[in-house]
mmCIF file of C-alpha atoms and ligand atoms in Angstrom:
data_model
loop_
_atom_site.group_PDB
_atom_site.id
_atom_site.type_symbol
_atom_site.label_atom_id
_atom_site.label_comp_id
_atom_site.label_asym_id
_atom_site.label_seq_id
_atom_site.Cartn_x
_atom_site.Cartn_y
_atom_site.Cartn_z
ATOM 1 C CA MET A 1 -46.231 20.420 77.155
ATOM 2 C CA SER A 2 -50.005 18.748 76.643
ATOM 3 C CA ASP A 3 -49.795 15.316 76.087
ATOM 4 C CA ASP A 4 -50.736 15.039 72.416
ATOM 5 C CA LEU A 5 -47.513 17.098 71.737
ATOM 6 C CA GLN A 6 -45.590 14.876 74.005
ATOM 7 C CA ARG A 7 -46.744 12.071 72.215
ATOM 8 C CA LEU A 8 -45.919 13.323 68.735
ATOM 9 C CA LYS A 9 -42.553 14.560 69.659
ATOM 10 C CA THR A 10 -41.583 10.966 71.248
ATOM 11 C CA GLU A 11 -43.071 9.176 68.491
ATOM 12 C CA THR A 12 -41.220 11.177 65.758
ATOM 13 C CA GLU A 13 -38.118 10.875 67.584
ATOM 14 C CA ALA A 14 -38.212 7.064 67.758
ATOM 15 C CA SER A 15 -39.372 6.660 64.108
ATOM 16 C CA LEU A 16 -36.177 9.233 63.085
ATOM 17 C CA ALA A 17 -33.787 7.264 65.200
ATOM 18 C CA ALA A 18 -35.329 3.842 63.298
ATOM 19 C CA ALA A 19 -35.159 5.559 59.892
ATOM 20 C CA ALA A 20 -32.376 3.154 57.745
ATOM 21 C CA ASP A 21 -31.975 5.548 54.752
ATOM 22 C CA LEU A 22 -32.750 8.886 53.300
ATOM 23 C CA ARG A 23 -35.930 7.479 51.862
ATOM 24 C CA ALA A 24 -37.388 6.459 55.133
ATOM 25 C CA TRP A 25 -35.978 9.699 56.499
ATOM 26 C CA ASP A 26 -37.960 11.532 54.106
ATOM 27 C CA ALA A 27 -41.133 9.906 54.375
ATOM 28 C CA ILE A 28 -41.073 11.004 57.989
ATOM 29 C CA ARG A 29 -40.434 14.523 57.536
ATOM 30 C CA ILE A 30 -43.289 14.788 54.792
ATOM 31 C CA ALA A 31 -45.820 12.925 57.508
ATOM 32 C CA VAL A 32 -44.733 15.672 59.993
ATOM 33 C CA LEU A 33 -43.906 18.698 58.577
ATOM 34 C CA GLY A 34 -45.502 18.218 55.032
ATOM 35 C CA ARG A 35 -48.658 20.362 53.838
ATOM 36 C CA ASN A 36 -50.662 16.951 55.064
ATOM 37 C CA GLY A 37 -48.137 16.523 58.004
ATOM 38 C CA SER A 38 -49.749 15.853 61.580
ATOM 39 C CA LEU A 39 -47.821 18.856 63.169
ATOM 40 C CA THR A 40 -49.116 20.952 60.251
ATOM 41 C CA GLY A 41 -52.546 19.649 61.143
ATOM 42 C CA LEU A 42 -52.294 20.919 64.942
ATOM 43 C CA LEU A 43 -51.270 24.273 63.716
ATOM 44 C CA ARG A 44 -54.065 24.566 61.387
ATOM 45 C CA ASP A 45 -56.430 23.645 64.307
ATOM 46 C CA LEU A 46 -55.028 26.093 66.590
ATOM 47 C CA GLY A 47 -57.765 28.528 65.528
ATOM 48 C CA LYS A 48 -60.536 25.926 66.586
ATOM 49 C CA ALA A 49 -59.080 25.818 70.370
ATOM 50 C CA PRO A 50 -60.909 27.908 72.988
ATOM 51 C CA PRO A 51 -59.423 31.794 72.921
ATOM 52 C CA GLU A 52 -58.145 31.272 76.427
ATOM 53 C CA GLN A 53 -55.937 28.090 75.600
ATOM 54 C CA ARG A 54 -54.759 29.589 72.243
ATOM 55 C CA ARG A 55 -51.720 31.613 73.432
ATOM 56 C CA GLU A 56 -50.367 29.144 75.243
ATOM 57 C CA ARG A 57 -50.932 25.929 73.015
ATOM 58 C CA GLY A 58 -49.512 28.483 70.207
ATOM 59 C CA ALA A 59 -46.460 29.062 72.131
ATOM 60 C CA ALA A 60 -45.983 25.106 72.680
ATOM 61 C CA LEU A 61 -46.773 24.263 69.144
ATOM 62 C CA ASN A 62 -44.013 26.681 67.854
ATOM 63 C CA ARG A 63 -41.383 24.995 70.173
ATOM 64 C CA LEU A 64 -42.231 21.551 69.140
ATOM 65 C CA LYS A 65 -41.888 22.679 65.533
ATOM 66 C CA ASP A 66 -38.451 23.964 66.259
ATOM 67 C CA ALA A 67 -37.486 20.914 68.353
ATOM 68 C CA LEU A 68 -38.559 18.660 65.590
ATOM 69 C CA THR A 69 -37.179 20.667 62.563
ATOM 70 C CA GLU A 70 -33.969 20.597 64.413
ATOM 71 C CA ALA A 71 -34.124 16.687 65.152
ATOM 72 C CA ILE A 72 -35.038 15.996 61.321
ATOM 73 C CA GLU A 73 -32.368 18.174 59.883
ATOM 74 C CA ALA A 74 -29.733 16.418 62.341
ATOM 75 C CA ARG A 75 -30.813 12.950 61.435
ATOM 76 C CA ARG A 76 -30.559 13.653 57.631
ATOM 77 C CA ALA A 77 -27.009 14.793 58.089
ATOM 78 C CA GLU A 78 -26.451 11.536 60.285
ATOM 79 C CA LEU A 79 -27.817 9.427 57.352
ATOM 80 C CA GLU A 80 -25.780 11.115 54.620
ATOM 81 C CA ASP A 81 -22.535 10.664 56.427
ATOM 82 C CA ALA A 82 -23.477 7.113 56.859
ATOM 83 C CA ALA A 83 -24.282 6.825 53.221
ATOM 84 C CA LEU A 84 -20.890 8.473 52.260
ATOM 85 C CA ASP A 85 -19.253 5.866 54.328
ATOM 86 C CA VAL A 86 -20.729 2.843 52.594
ATOM 87 C CA ARG A 87 -19.661 4.432 49.142
ATOM 88 C CA LEU A 88 -15.897 5.081 50.244
ATOM 89 C CA ALA A 89 -15.864 1.654 51.394
ATOM 90 C CA SER A 90 -17.044 0.014 48.121
ATOM 91 C CA GLU A 91 -15.651 2.241 45.693
ATOM 92 C CA ARG A 92 -12.020 2.363 47.483
ATOM 93 C CA ILE A 93 -9.270 1.765 44.877
ATOM 94 C CA ASP A 94 -6.476 -0.959 45.476
ATOM 95 C CA PRO A 95 -3.109 0.622 43.526
ATOM 96 C CA SER A 96 -1.318 -2.519 44.388
ATOM 97 C CA LEU A 97 -3.607 -4.553 41.627
ATOM 98 C CA PRO A 98 -1.829 -5.134 38.514
ATOM 99 C CA PRO A 99 -3.425 -3.297 35.617
ATOM 100 C CA ARG A 100 -6.284 -4.713 33.374
ATOM 101 C CA PRO A 101 -4.450 -5.872 30.242
ATOM 102 C CA HIS A 102 -5.234 -3.713 27.371
ATOM 103 C CA ARG A 103 -4.724 -4.486 23.657
ATOM 104 C CA THR A 104 -3.193 -1.671 21.433
ATOM 105 C CA GLY A 105 -3.458 -1.607 17.658
ATOM 106 C CA ALA A 106 -0.613 -3.099 15.883
ATOM 107 C CA ILE A 107 1.052 -1.914 12.140
ATOM 108 C CA HIS A 108 0.415 -4.320 9.342
ATOM 109 C CA PRO A 109 3.444 -6.026 8.102
ATOM 110 C CA ILE A 110 3.152 -4.818 4.499
ATOM 111 C CA ALA A 111 2.527 -1.396 5.737
ATOM 112 C CA ARG A 112 5.563 -1.622 7.932
ATOM 113 C CA THR A 113 7.710 -2.832 4.903
ATOM 114 C CA MET A 114 6.284 -0.070 2.770
ATOM 115 C CA GLU A 115 7.551 2.278 5.527
ATOM 116 C CA GLU A 116 10.778 0.881 5.803
ATOM 117 C CA ILE A 117 11.457 0.851 1.850
ATOM 118 C CA ALA A 118 10.270 4.438 1.720
ATOM 119 C CA ALA A 119 12.700 5.483 4.369
ATOM 120 C CA ILE A 120 15.585 3.755 2.694
ATOM 121 C CA PHE A 121 14.853 5.214 -0.834
ATOM 122 C CA GLY A 122 13.920 8.596 1.321
ATOM 123 C CA ALA A 123 17.621 8.734 2.590
ATOM 124 C CA MET A 124 19.032 8.188 -0.946
ATOM 125 C CA GLY A 125 17.059 11.400 -2.144
ATOM 126 C CA CYS A 126 13.640 9.515 -3.749
ATOM 127 C CA THR A 127 9.977 11.014 -3.413
ATOM 128 C CA VAL A 128 7.317 8.739 -3.300
ATOM 129 C CA SER A 129 4.815 8.774 -5.969
ATOM 130 C CA GLU A 130 1.167 7.877 -6.348
ATOM 131 C CA GLY A 131 -1.090 6.818 -8.947
ATOM 132 C CA PRO A 132 -4.713 5.516 -9.745
ATOM 133 C CA ASP A 133 -5.689 1.715 -9.266
ATOM 134 C CA VAL A 134 -7.577 2.102 -12.616
ATOM 135 C CA GLU A 135 -5.331 2.395 -15.515
ATOM 136 C CA SER A 136 -5.658 3.139 -19.371
ATOM 137 C CA ASP A 137 -4.320 0.182 -21.423
ATOM 138 C CA TRP A 138 -1.681 2.812 -22.824
ATOM 139 C CA TYR A 139 -0.209 3.640 -19.124
ATOM 140 C CA ASN A 140 -0.445 0.118 -18.150
ATOM 141 C CA PHE A 141 0.982 -1.435 -21.201
ATOM 142 C CA GLY A 142 1.808 0.541 -24.414
ATOM 143 C CA ALA A 143 4.053 3.356 -22.898
ATOM 144 C CA LEU A 144 6.200 0.379 -21.351
ATOM 145 C CA ASN A 145 6.629 -1.192 -24.877
ATOM 146 C CA ILE A 146 4.255 -3.819 -24.295
ATOM 147 C CA PRO A 147 2.049 -3.645 -27.259
ATOM 148 C CA ALA A 148 -1.313 -5.357 -27.911
ATOM 149 C CA HIS A 149 -0.522 -8.843 -28.562
ATOM 150 C CA HIS A 150 2.848 -8.978 -27.110
ATOM 151 C CA PRO A 151 3.603 -12.334 -25.017
ATOM 152 C CA ALA A 152 4.383 -10.381 -21.702
ATOM 153 C CA ARG A 153 0.680 -9.248 -21.583
ATOM 154 C CA ALA A 154 -0.489 -13.449 -21.354
ATOM 155 C CA ASP A 155 1.802 -13.461 -17.999
ATOM 156 C CA HIS A 156 -0.250 -10.544 -16.526
ATOM 157 C CA ASP A 157 -3.813 -12.066 -15.924
ATOM 158 C CA THR A 158 -5.201 -8.835 -16.484
ATOM 159 C CA PHE A 159 -8.515 -7.666 -14.768
ATOM 160 C CA TYR A 160 -10.395 -5.808 -17.468
ATOM 161 C CA LEU A 161 -13.088 -3.121 -17.034
ATOM 162 C CA PRO A 162 -15.972 -2.159 -19.195
ATOM 163 C CA ALA A 163 -14.631 -0.221 -22.200
ATOM 164 C CA SER A 164 -16.410 2.595 -23.503
ATOM 165 C CA GLY A 165 -16.584 3.625 -27.131
ATOM 166 C CA ASN A 166 -13.791 1.675 -29.288
ATOM 167 C CA LYS A 167 -10.990 2.511 -26.927
ATOM 168 C CA PRO A 168 -9.275 -0.635 -25.242
ATOM 169 C CA PRO A 169 -10.944 -1.504 -21.919
ATOM 170 C CA PRO A 170 -9.195 0.379 -19.010
ATOM 171 C CA VAL A 171 -7.558 -2.154 -16.432
ATOM 172 C CA LEU A 172 -6.634 -2.874 -12.933
ATOM 173 C CA ARG A 173 -2.931 -2.054 -12.985
ATOM 174 C CA THR A 174 -0.987 -5.199 -13.084
ATOM 175 C CA HIS A 175 2.170 -3.338 -11.872
ATOM 176 C CA THR A 176 3.023 -0.036 -10.379
ATOM 177 C CA SER A 177 4.874 0.762 -13.391
ATOM 178 C CA PRO A 178 2.037 3.372 -15.089
ATOM 179 C CA VAL A 179 2.466 5.567 -12.096
ATOM 180 C CA GLN A 180 6.427 6.062 -13.118
ATOM 181 C CA ILE A 181 4.901 6.837 -16.901
ATOM 182 C CA ARG A 182 2.646 9.312 -15.339
ATOM 183 C CA THR A 183 5.877 10.655 -13.309
ATOM 184 C CA MET A 184 8.141 11.484 -16.575
ATOM 185 C CA LEU A 185 5.134 12.949 -18.231
ATOM 186 C CA MET A 186 4.348 15.215 -15.401
ATOM 187 C CA GLN A 187 7.878 16.320 -14.553
ATOM 188 C CA PRO A 188 11.048 16.885 -16.221
ATOM 189 C CA PRO A 189 14.355 15.123 -15.402
ATOM 190 C CA PRO A 190 16.263 14.367 -13.255
ATOM 191 C CA ILE A 191 13.881 12.320 -11.663
ATOM 192 C CA ARG A 192 14.337 9.807 -8.438
ATOM 193 C CA THR A 193 11.481 8.386 -7.517
ATOM 194 C CA ILE A 194 9.767 5.103 -5.852
ATOM 195 C CA VAL A 195 5.928 4.009 -6.366
ATOM 196 C CA ILE A 196 4.528 1.397 -3.605
ATOM 197 C CA GLY A 197 1.268 0.497 -4.158
ATOM 198 C CA ARG A 198 -1.667 -2.144 -4.757
ATOM 199 C CA THR A 199 -1.500 -4.097 -8.070
ATOM 200 C CA TYR A 200 -4.093 -6.532 -9.423
ATOM 201 C CA ARG A 201 -3.884 -9.915 -11.331
ATOM 202 C CA ALA A 202 -6.472 -12.779 -11.590
ATOM 203 C CA ASP A 203 -4.630 -15.482 -9.754
ATOM 204 C CA HIS A 204 -5.299 -16.817 -6.164
ATOM 205 C CA ASP A 205 -3.158 -19.395 -4.381
ATOM 206 C CA ALA A 206 -0.630 -19.994 -1.539
ATOM 207 C CA THR A 207 1.990 -17.349 -3.293
ATOM 208 C CA HIS A 208 -0.591 -15.311 -5.385
ATOM 209 C CA SER A 209 -3.258 -12.885 -4.336
ATOM 210 C CA PRO A 210 -5.483 -11.047 -6.825
ATOM 211 C CA MET A 211 -4.550 -7.927 -4.831
ATOM 212 C CA PHE A 212 -1.095 -7.426 -3.895
ATOM 213 C CA HIS A 213 1.609 -4.758 -3.508
ATOM 214 C CA GLN A 214 4.752 -4.021 -5.702
ATOM 215 C CA CYS A 215 7.266 -1.232 -5.046
ATOM 216 C CA GLU A 216 9.274 0.141 -8.338
ATOM 217 C CA GLY A 217 12.265 2.741 -8.605
ATOM 218 C CA LEU A 218 12.794 5.065 -11.357
ATOM 219 C CA MET A 219 16.132 7.255 -11.420
ATOM 220 C CA ILE A 220 16.597 9.293 -14.642
ATOM 221 C CA ASP A 221 19.774 11.545 -15.259
ATOM 222 C CA ARG A 222 22.328 12.324 -17.833
ATOM 223 C CA ASP A 223 24.884 9.932 -16.970
ATOM 224 C CA LEU A 224 23.472 7.208 -14.966
ATOM 225 C CA THR A 225 24.935 3.460 -15.432
ATOM 226 C CA LEU A 226 24.350 -0.106 -14.885
ATOM 227 C CA GLY A 227 26.985 0.591 -12.259
ATOM 228 C CA HIS A 228 24.514 2.882 -10.382
ATOM 229 C CA LEU A 229 21.858 0.598 -10.721
ATOM 230 C CA LYS A 230 24.062 -2.355 -8.837
ATOM 231 C CA GLY A 231 25.282 0.016 -6.111
ATOM 232 C CA CYS A 232 21.712 1.308 -5.422
ATOM 233 C CA LEU A 233 19.768 -1.991 -5.287
ATOM 234 C CA THR A 234 22.732 -3.538 -3.263
ATOM 235 C CA ASP A 235 22.697 -0.675 -0.534
ATOM 236 C CA PHE A 236 19.046 -1.095 -0.573
ATOM 237 C CA LEU A 237 18.878 -4.748 -0.155
ATOM 238 C CA ARG A 238 21.483 -5.069 2.622
ATOM 239 C CA ALA A 239 19.793 -2.137 4.469
ATOM 240 C CA PHE A 240 16.286 -3.663 4.112
ATOM 241 C CA PHE A 241 17.338 -7.227 5.295
ATOM 242 C CA ALA A 242 19.593 -5.561 7.533
ATOM 243 C CA ILE A 243 22.719 -7.749 6.746
ATOM 244 C CA ALA A 244 25.876 -5.790 6.025
ATOM 245 C CA ASP A 245 27.319 -8.440 4.135
ATOM 246 C CA LEU A 246 24.401 -10.051 2.378
ATOM 247 C CA PRO A 247 25.328 -11.495 -0.920
ATOM 248 C CA VAL A 248 23.872 -9.854 -4.069
ATOM 249 C CA ARG A 249 23.955 -11.176 -7.487
ATOM 250 C CA PHE A 250 22.885 -9.639 -10.785
ATOM 251 C CA ARG A 251 21.996 -11.859 -13.678
ATOM 252 C CA SER A 252 21.045 -11.154 -17.081
ATOM 253 C CA SER A 253 17.196 -11.321 -18.029
ATOM 254 C CA TYR A 254 14.457 -9.660 -20.205
ATOM 255 C CA PHE A 255 11.882 -6.977 -19.575
ATOM 256 C CA PRO A 256 10.153 -5.101 -22.741
ATOM 257 C CA PHE A 257 10.586 -1.992 -20.702
ATOM 258 C CA THR A 258 14.350 -2.219 -19.872
ATOM 259 C CA GLU A 259 17.328 -2.907 -21.918
ATOM 260 C CA PRO A 260 19.628 -4.169 -20.636
ATOM 261 C CA SER A 261 17.618 -6.328 -17.804
ATOM 262 C CA MET A 262 18.633 -7.985 -14.672
ATOM 263 C CA GLU A 263 17.368 -9.989 -12.256
ATOM 264 C CA VAL A 264 18.762 -9.678 -8.868
ATOM 265 C CA ASP A 265 19.315 -12.412 -6.269
ATOM 266 C CA ILE A 266 20.371 -12.813 -2.524
ATOM 267 C CA GLY A 267 22.171 -15.528 -0.863
ATOM 268 C CA TRP A 268 20.397 -17.488 1.408
ATOM 269 C CA ASN A 269 20.254 -21.320 2.674
ATOM 270 C CA ARG A 270 17.941 -23.458 1.100
ATOM 271 C CA ARG A 271 17.661 -25.823 4.165
ATOM 272 C CA THR A 272 17.259 -23.618 6.817
ATOM 273 C CA GLY A 273 15.536 -20.530 4.732
ATOM 274 C CA GLU A 274 18.193 -17.993 6.488
ATOM 275 C CA LEU A 275 19.404 -15.221 4.414
ATOM 276 C CA GLY A 276 22.809 -14.867 3.662
ATOM 277 C CA HIS A 277 25.871 -17.403 3.015
ATOM 278 C CA LYS A 278 26.917 -18.808 6.426
ATOM 279 C CA ASP A 279 28.310 -21.911 5.156
ATOM 280 C CA GLY A 280 28.482 -23.929 2.012
ATOM 281 C CA ASN A 281 25.719 -26.449 2.961
ATOM 282 C CA GLY A 282 22.605 -25.684 1.750
ATOM 283 C CA SER A 283 23.593 -22.416 0.291
ATOM 284 C CA ASP A 284 21.877 -21.171 -2.805
ATOM 285 C CA TRP A 285 20.440 -17.832 -4.486
ATOM 286 C CA LEU A 286 17.075 -16.411 -4.110
ATOM 287 C CA GLU A 287 15.660 -14.113 -6.872
ATOM 288 C CA ILE A 288 14.138 -11.159 -5.449
ATOM 289 C CA LEU A 289 14.213 -8.023 -7.752
ATOM 290 C CA GLY A 290 13.779 -7.269 -11.216
ATOM 291 C CA SER A 291 15.825 -4.436 -13.033
ATOM 292 C CA GLY A 292 17.129 -2.824 -15.736
ATOM 293 C CA MET A 293 18.201 0.383 -17.873
ATOM 294 C CA VAL A 294 14.886 2.227 -18.901
ATOM 295 C CA HIS A 295 14.312 1.217 -22.475
ATOM 296 C CA PRO A 296 15.065 4.141 -24.973
ATOM 297 C CA ARG A 297 11.687 3.704 -26.372
ATOM 298 C CA VAL A 298 9.861 4.041 -23.024
ATOM 299 C CA LEU A 299 11.717 7.370 -22.474
ATOM 300 C CA ALA A 300 10.732 8.630 -25.820
ATOM 301 C CA ASN A 301 7.121 7.582 -25.063
ATOM 302 C CA CYS A 302 7.264 9.962 -22.307
ATOM 303 C CA GLY A 303 8.646 12.955 -24.007
ATOM 304 C CA ILE A 304 12.209 12.209 -22.765
ATOM 305 C CA ASP A 305 15.143 12.328 -25.120
ATOM 306 C CA PRO A 306 16.899 9.088 -24.938
ATOM 307 C CA ARG A 307 19.871 10.907 -26.311
ATOM 308 C CA GLU A 308 20.131 13.033 -23.575
ATOM 309 C CA TRP A 309 18.727 11.126 -20.426
ATOM 310 C CA GLN A 310 19.031 7.360 -19.190
ATOM 311 C CA GLY A 311 18.419 5.643 -16.235
ATOM 312 C CA PHE A 312 17.501 2.587 -14.046
ATOM 313 C CA ALA A 313 14.134 1.215 -13.044
ATOM 314 C CA TRP A 314 13.264 -2.087 -10.719
ATOM 315 C CA GLY A 315 10.465 -3.678 -9.264
ATOM 316 C CA MET A 316 9.849 -6.217 -6.536
ATOM 317 C CA GLY A 317 6.764 -7.717 -4.671
ATOM 318 C CA VAL A 318 6.160 -6.482 -1.292
ATOM 319 C CA GLU A 319 4.630 -9.549 0.223
ATOM 320 C CA ARG A 320 7.424 -11.509 -0.978
ATOM 321 C CA VAL A 321 10.130 -9.413 0.770
ATOM 322 C CA THR A 322 8.194 -9.326 3.909
ATOM 323 C CA MET A 323 7.478 -13.251 4.010
ATOM 324 C CA LEU A 324 11.336 -13.438 3.663
ATOM 325 C CA LYS A 325 12.228 -11.084 6.338
ATOM 326 C CA HIS A 326 9.743 -12.533 8.651
ATOM 327 C CA GLY A 327 10.136 -16.359 7.647
ATOM 328 C CA MET A 328 6.359 -16.533 6.598
ATOM 329 C CA ALA A 329 5.344 -19.383 4.753
ATOM 330 C CA ASP A 330 1.890 -18.424 3.581
ATOM 331 C CA LEU A 331 0.668 -15.010 1.725
ATOM 332 C CA ARG A 332 -2.861 -15.517 2.452
ATOM 333 C CA PRO A 333 -2.995 -14.307 6.168
ATOM 334 C CA PHE A 334 -1.942 -11.151 4.883
ATOM 335 C CA PHE A 335 -5.495 -10.315 3.665
ATOM 336 C CA GLU A 336 -7.311 -12.444 6.175
ATOM 337 C CA SER A 337 -7.621 -9.586 9.282
ATOM 338 C CA ASP A 338 -7.052 -12.445 11.656
ATOM 339 C CA ILE A 339 -6.542 -10.248 15.008
ATOM 340 C CA ARG A 340 -4.363 -12.866 16.630
ATOM 341 C CA TRP A 341 -2.178 -13.050 13.451
ATOM 342 C CA LEU A 342 -1.919 -9.327 13.178
ATOM 343 C CA GLN A 343 -0.828 -9.276 17.226
ATOM 344 C CA HIS A 344 1.708 -11.595 16.455
ATOM 345 C CA TYR A 345 3.215 -10.231 13.211
ATOM 346 C CA GLY A 346 2.096 -6.585 13.898
ATOM 347 C CA SER A 347 4.770 -3.975 14.979
ATOM 348 C CA ALA A 348 4.138 -1.465 17.529
ATOM 349 C CA PRO A 349 2.733 1.584 16.340
ATOM 350 C CA LEU A 350 5.252 4.343 17.546
ATOM 351 C CA SER A 351 8.307 1.758 17.455
ATOM 352 C CA PRO A 352 10.900 3.522 15.116
ATOM 353 C CA THR A 353 11.824 2.275 11.699
ATOM 354 C CA ILE A 354 15.117 0.268 12.358
ATOM 355 C CA LEU A 355 17.155 0.657 9.529
ATOM 356 C CA HIS A 356 20.673 -0.618 8.779
ATOM 357 C CA GLU A 357 23.577 1.972 8.893
ATOM 358 C CA GLY A 358 24.490 1.107 5.527
ATOM 359 C CA ALA A 359 21.008 2.727 4.477
ATOM 360 C CA GLY A 360 21.158 5.414 2.036
ATOM 361 C CA ALA A 361 23.608 8.666 2.920
HETATM 362 C C1 2NL B 1 9.588 -7.323 -11.246
HETATM 363 C C2 2NL B 1 10.330 -6.867 -12.289
HETATM 364 C C3 2NL B 1 10.632 -4.154 -13.176
HETATM 365 C C4 2NL B 1 10.711 -2.233 -13.831
HETATM 366 C C5 2NL B 1 10.216 -2.996 -13.054
HETATM 367 C C6 2NL B 1 10.194 -0.202 -14.829
HETATM 368 C C7 2NL B 1 9.500 0.909 -15.134
HETATM 369 C C8 2NL B 1 9.423 1.980 -15.995
HETATM 370 C C9 2NL B 1 10.436 1.682 -16.773
HETATM 371 C C10 2NL B 1 11.329 0.634 -17.042
HETATM 372 CL CL1 2NL B 1 8.152 3.149 -16.186
HETATM 373 N N1 2NL B 1 10.911 -0.181 -15.813
HETATM 374 N N2 2NL B 1 9.962 -1.035 -13.946
HETATM 375 C C11 2NL B 1 11.908 -2.417 -14.866
HETATM 376 C C12 2NL B 1 12.463 -3.679 -14.412
HETATM 377 C C13 2NL B 1 11.840 -4.795 -13.756
HETATM 378 O O1 2NL B 1 9.922 -5.226 -12.100
HETATM 379 O O2 2NL B 1 9.997 -8.451 -11.105
HETATM 380 N N3 2NL B 1 8.826 -6.938 -10.285
HETATM 381 C C14 2NL B 1 8.116 -7.806 -9.520
#
């Protein structure tokens, strides 16, 4: 092999050995075998050599080209192996490390209470009814035996919407009762239904929010009595608070839409805040529900003959029973969306609704 070819071979082999990565390797490949590469140049110049040298130099150039091509490919394989080794070392997984903590969402306590109430009354054969938040004056008040200028209207701190024509203005429903009115108008008795939803009153402090949730129930049949009301609500309260012997007291009261009407109290300890009557010291009653036999005029307003059908209804605040069940002091955090509060008071998304065995059937 002539000196110049020998030198090209030695130099190329040396720079291949020195190439630290595939980028340096590729530069060498192009410098030798590329279109303007040194070996390519020598092959091109072959035609200018004297004819008597051409055969021998041509053969030597071809051998050199084969040798260098092989050396270049071999070095590429080495560099690729090395690069893979580096990646395998740096990306190695250590399965003994503890998992990174990851936060799951939580069910809001209000949503949780609504699920639990629906589960308890569902087991008693109730459907869940829904209706609009914006209601007519008639569905929210009139049909419920609360005429204009009735003193009960003053208690409701109603949000009024712009009126159209000379009709009374629509309202944001102040209770869920208009949904039961709609239910009675839509389906014939017997009726067993509950309504759980948003309600609105212009009132805001530690125990009142302008938007809050109510739950009401309505049972209509031919022969329902005050006895059924008492049994149904006693079972519900004992299931909901998961206290089998929770003391329950019915106390005479007044609502325009029921007659007779009863407030329902449960036993608790004023000193400790605990529910139930454990000892005499601090034990007291706490008002939790309003209820009564549906007023005959309300049935008639909904096209139900009060001489043939009667029933009972009840209502309660969802925030209030949630606060009681979980020992919460303030209602405002329910609506502040503080992620730490939600993580603390929220429940696991797939945890089953826990009900006391006294629930329903
Ligand atoms: C309370 C009291 C109550 C009702 C709601 C009702 C609904 C219809 C007919 C008759 Cl359609 N009554 N609902 C009855 C008694 C009491 O709620 O203190 N709520 C928070």
